[in-house]
mmCIF file of C-alpha atoms in Angstrom:
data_model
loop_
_atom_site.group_PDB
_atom_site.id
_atom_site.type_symbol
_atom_site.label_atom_id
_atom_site.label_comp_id
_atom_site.label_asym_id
_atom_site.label_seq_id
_atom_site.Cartn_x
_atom_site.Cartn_y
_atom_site.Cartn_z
ATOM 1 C CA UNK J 233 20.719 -24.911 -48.751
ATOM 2 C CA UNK J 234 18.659 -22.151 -49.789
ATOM 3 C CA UNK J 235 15.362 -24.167 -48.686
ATOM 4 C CA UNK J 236 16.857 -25.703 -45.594
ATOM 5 C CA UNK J 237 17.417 -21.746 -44.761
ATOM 6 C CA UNK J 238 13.498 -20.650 -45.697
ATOM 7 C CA UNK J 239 12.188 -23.992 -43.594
ATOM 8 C CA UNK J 240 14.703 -22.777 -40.283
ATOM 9 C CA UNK J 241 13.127 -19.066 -41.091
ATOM 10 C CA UNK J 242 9.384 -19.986 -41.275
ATOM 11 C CA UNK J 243 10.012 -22.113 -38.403
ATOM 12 C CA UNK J 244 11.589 -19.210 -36.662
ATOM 13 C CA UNK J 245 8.500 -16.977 -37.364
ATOM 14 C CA UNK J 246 6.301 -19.409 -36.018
ATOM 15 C CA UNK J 247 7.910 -19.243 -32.814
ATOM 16 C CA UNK J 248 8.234 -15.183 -33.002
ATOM 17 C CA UNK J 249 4.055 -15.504 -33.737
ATOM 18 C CA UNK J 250 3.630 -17.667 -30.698
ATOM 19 C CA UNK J 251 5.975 -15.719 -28.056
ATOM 20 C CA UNK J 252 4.362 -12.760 -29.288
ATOM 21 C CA UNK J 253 0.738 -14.041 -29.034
ATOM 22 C CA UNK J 254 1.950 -15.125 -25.491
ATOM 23 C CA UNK J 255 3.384 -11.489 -24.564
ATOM 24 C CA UNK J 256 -0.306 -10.103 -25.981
ATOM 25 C CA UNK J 257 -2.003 -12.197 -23.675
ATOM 26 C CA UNK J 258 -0.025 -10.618 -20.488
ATOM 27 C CA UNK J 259 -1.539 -7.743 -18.512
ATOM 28 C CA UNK J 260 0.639 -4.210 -19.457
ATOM 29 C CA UNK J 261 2.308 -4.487 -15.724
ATOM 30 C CA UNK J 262 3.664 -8.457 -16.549
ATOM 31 C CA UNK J 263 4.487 -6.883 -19.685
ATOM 32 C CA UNK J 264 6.817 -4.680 -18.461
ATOM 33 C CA UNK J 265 8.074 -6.510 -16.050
ATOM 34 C CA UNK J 266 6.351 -4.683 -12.759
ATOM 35 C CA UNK J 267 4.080 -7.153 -11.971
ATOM 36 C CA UNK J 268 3.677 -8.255 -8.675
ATOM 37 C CA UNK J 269 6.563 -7.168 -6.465
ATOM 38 C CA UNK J 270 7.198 -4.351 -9.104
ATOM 39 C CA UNK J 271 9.801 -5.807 -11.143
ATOM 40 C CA UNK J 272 12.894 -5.923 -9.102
ATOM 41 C CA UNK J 273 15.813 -8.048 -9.054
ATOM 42 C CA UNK J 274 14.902 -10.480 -6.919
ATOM 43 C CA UNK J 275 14.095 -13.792 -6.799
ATOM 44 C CA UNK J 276 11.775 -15.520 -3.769
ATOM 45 C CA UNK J 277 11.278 -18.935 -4.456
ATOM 46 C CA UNK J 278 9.630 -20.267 -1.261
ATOM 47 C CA UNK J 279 5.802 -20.756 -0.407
ATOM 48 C CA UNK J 280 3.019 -18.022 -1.258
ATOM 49 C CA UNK J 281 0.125 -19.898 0.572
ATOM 50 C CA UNK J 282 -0.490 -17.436 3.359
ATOM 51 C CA UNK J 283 -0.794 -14.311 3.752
ATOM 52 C CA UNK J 284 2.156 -13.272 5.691
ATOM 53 C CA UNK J 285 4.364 -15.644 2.553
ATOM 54 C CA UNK J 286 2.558 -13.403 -0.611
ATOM 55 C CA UNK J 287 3.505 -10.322 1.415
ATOM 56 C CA UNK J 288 7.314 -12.164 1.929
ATOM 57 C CA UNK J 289 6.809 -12.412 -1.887
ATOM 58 C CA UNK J 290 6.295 -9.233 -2.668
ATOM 59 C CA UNK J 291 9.365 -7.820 -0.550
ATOM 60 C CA UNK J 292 12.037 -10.237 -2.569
ATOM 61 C CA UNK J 293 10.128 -9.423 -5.953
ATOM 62 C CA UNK J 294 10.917 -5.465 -5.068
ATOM 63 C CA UNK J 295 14.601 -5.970 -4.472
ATOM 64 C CA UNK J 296 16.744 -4.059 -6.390
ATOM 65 C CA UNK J 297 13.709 -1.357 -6.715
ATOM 66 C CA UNK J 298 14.888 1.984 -5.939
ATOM 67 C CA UNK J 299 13.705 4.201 -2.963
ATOM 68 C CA UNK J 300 11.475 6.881 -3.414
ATOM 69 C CA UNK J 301 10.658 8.841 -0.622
ATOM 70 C CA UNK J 302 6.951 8.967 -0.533
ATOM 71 C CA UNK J 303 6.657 6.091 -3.002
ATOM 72 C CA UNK J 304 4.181 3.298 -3.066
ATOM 73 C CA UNK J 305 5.872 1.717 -6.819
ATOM 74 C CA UNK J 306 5.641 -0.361 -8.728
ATOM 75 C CA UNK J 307 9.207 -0.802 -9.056
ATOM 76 C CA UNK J 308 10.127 2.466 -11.694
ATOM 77 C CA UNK J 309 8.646 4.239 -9.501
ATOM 78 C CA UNK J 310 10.186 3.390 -6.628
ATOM 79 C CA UNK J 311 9.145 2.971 -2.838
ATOM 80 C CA UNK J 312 9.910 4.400 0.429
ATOM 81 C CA UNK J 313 9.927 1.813 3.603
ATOM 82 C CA UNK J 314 6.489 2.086 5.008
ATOM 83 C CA UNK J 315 5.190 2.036 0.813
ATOM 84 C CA UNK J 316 7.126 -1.271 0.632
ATOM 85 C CA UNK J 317 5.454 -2.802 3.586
ATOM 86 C CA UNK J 318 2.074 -1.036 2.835
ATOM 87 C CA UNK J 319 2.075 -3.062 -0.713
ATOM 88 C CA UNK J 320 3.880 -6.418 0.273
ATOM 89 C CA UNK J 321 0.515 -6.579 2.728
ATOM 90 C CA UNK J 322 -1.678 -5.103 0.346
ATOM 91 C CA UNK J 323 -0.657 -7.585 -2.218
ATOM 92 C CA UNK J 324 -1.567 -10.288 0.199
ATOM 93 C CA UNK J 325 -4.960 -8.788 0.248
ATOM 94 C CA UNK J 326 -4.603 -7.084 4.055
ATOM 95 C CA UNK J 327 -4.778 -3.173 4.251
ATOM 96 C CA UNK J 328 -2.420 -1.651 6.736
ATOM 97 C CA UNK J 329 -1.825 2.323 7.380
ATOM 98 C CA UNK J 330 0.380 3.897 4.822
ATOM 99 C CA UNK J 331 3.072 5.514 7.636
ATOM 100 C CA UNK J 332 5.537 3.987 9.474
ATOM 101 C CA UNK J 333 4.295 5.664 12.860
ATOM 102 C CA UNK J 334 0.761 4.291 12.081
ATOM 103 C CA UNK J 335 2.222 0.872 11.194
ATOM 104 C CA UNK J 336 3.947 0.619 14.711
ATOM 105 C CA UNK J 337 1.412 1.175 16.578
ATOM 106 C CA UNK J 338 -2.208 0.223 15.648
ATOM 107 C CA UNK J 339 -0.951 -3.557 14.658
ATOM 108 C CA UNK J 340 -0.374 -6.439 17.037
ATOM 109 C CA UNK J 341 2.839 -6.127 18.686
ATOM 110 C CA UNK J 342 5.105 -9.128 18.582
ATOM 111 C CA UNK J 343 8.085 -9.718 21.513
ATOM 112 C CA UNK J 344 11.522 -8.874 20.820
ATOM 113 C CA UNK J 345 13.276 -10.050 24.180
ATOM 114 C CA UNK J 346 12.998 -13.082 26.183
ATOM 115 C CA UNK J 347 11.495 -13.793 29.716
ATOM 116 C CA UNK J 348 15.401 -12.430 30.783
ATOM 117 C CA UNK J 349 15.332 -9.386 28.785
ATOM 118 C CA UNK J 350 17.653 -10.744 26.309
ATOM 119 C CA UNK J 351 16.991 -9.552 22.639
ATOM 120 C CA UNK J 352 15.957 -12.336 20.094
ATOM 121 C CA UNK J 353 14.270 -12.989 16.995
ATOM 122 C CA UNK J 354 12.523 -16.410 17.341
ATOM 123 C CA UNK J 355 9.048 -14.871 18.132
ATOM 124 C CA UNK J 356 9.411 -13.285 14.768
ATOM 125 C CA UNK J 357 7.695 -14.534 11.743
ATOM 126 C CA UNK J 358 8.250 -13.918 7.618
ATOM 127 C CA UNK J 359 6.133 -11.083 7.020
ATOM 128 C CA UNK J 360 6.357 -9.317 10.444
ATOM 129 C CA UNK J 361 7.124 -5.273 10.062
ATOM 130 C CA UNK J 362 9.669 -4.182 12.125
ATOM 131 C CA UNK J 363 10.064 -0.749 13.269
ATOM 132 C CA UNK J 364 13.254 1.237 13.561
ATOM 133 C CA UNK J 365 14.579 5.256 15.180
ATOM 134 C CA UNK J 366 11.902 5.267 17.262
ATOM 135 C CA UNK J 367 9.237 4.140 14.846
ATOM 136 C CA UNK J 368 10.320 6.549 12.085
ATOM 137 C CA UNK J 369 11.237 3.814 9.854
ATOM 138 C CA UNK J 370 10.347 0.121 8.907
ATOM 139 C CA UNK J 371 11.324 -2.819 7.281
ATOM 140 C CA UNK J 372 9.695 -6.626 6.439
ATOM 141 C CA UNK J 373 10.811 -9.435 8.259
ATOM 142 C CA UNK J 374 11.828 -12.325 5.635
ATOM 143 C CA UNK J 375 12.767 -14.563 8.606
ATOM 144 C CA UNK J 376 16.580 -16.342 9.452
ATOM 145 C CA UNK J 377 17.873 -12.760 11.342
ATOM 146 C CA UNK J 378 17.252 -10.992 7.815
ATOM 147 C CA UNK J 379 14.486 -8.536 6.721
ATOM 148 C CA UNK J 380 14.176 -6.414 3.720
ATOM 149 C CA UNK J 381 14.196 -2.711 3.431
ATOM 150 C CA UNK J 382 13.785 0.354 1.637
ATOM 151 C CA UNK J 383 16.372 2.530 3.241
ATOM 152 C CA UNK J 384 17.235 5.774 1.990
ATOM 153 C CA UNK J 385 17.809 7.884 -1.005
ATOM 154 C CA UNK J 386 20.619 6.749 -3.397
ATOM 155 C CA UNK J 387 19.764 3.000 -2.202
ATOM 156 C CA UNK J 388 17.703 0.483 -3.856
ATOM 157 C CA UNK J 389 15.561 -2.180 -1.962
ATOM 158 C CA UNK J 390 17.887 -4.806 -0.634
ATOM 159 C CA UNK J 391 17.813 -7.715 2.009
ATOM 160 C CA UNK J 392 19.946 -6.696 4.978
ATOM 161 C CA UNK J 393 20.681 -8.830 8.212
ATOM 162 C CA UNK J 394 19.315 -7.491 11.794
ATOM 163 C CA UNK J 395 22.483 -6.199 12.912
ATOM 164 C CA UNK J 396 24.359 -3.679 13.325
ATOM 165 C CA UNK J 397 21.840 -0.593 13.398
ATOM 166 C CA UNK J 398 19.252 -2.391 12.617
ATOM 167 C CA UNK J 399 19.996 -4.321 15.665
ATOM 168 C CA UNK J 400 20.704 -0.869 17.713
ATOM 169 C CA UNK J 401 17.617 0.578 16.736
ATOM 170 C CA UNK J 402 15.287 -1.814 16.835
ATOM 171 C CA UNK J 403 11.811 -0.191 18.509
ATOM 172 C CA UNK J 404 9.635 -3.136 17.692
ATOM 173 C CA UNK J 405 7.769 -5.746 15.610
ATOM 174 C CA UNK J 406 4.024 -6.184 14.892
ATOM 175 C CA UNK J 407 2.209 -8.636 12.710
ATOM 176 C CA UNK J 408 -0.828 -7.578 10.350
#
C-alpha cells in the first residue's frame, strides 16, 4: 500500500509540475483571471471573427464586473458605461472617444424606427453602442432585443433587455 500511495503522489506532482509550468507560461492578466474582457462572470460563446463579434466578446467577458464611475477596468477595477464600450472596441482593435456624448455623436448613426415611425431593433447589429438620457449614457448592443451595460454605482455589468427604460430612453445607435 505504502508504494501504491508514493506512485499516486509522484504521479500527482507531476501533474502539479505541469499545471504549474502551464500557469508560468500565461501573461500576469490570464493569470489572474482579467484577461480579455477583464475577468467577469460571463460566458460568450459565439463567433469572434469580426470586429463588431471581439468587441461582443469583450462585453459578455466583463459581466459581472463592477461599475466604476470613470473606469476603463480590467474587471477589479471596474468600468463605467462609455469605459465598457471604449474597451469592448478597443479590444477589437478600433479606437472610439472615451465619453458617452463623444460616442453618440462623431460615429455612424444607425436607424431606430421604421419608414412609419415605429421603433425597432432589426437595423441593429451585435456590437452597435446605443445611447441613452439624452446621450448621457451608453450601452453595447449584443443583438436579440438585449445589450449589455454598465449602469450605475452599486451594480455590476449585466445583460439587460431593451425595455422598459432602456426602451423609454433610447436617443440612438451608432456603429464604429
Amino acid at each position: 500500500i505504502k508504494r501504491s500511495l508514493h506512485k499516486r503522489i509522484a504521479a500527482l506532482n507531476k501533474l502539479k509540475g505541469q499545471q504549474e509550468a502551464l500557469l508560468a507560461s500565461l501573461s500576469p492578466p490570464q493569470q489572474t483571471g482579467t484577461g480579455p474582457g477583464g475577468g467577469g462572470s460571463g460566458t460568450y460563446h459565439g463567433p469572434t471573427g469580426t470586429q463588431a463579434e471581439k468587441a461582443v466578446a469583450f462585453a459578455y467577458n466583463a459581466l459581472g464586473c463592477p461599475y466604476v464611475f470613470g473606469g476603463t477596468g480590467p474587471c477589479g477595477s471596474g468600468y463605467d458605461c462609455s469605459g465598457l464600450t471604449s474597451q469592448a472596441w478597443a479590444s477589437a482593435g478600433i479606437s472610439i472617444p472615451r465619453v458617452s456624448y463623444d460616442q453618440m455623436s462623431s460615429l455612424p448613426s444607425v436607424p431606430l424606427h421604421t419608414a412609419s415611425g415605429a421603433f425597432t431593433t432589426k437595423y441593429l447589429q451585435p456590437g452597435d453602442i446605443l445611447g441613452f438620457a439624452s446621450n448621457s449614457h451608453v450601452g453595447i448592443y449584443v443583438g436579440n432585443g438585449y445589450l449589455i451595460d454598465a449602469p450605475h454605482s452599486g451594480l455590476n455589468v449585466e445583460k439587460v433587455a431593451i425595455s422598459g427604460w432602456y426602451q423609454t430612453e433610447l436617443d440612438g445607435a451608432v456603429r464604429p
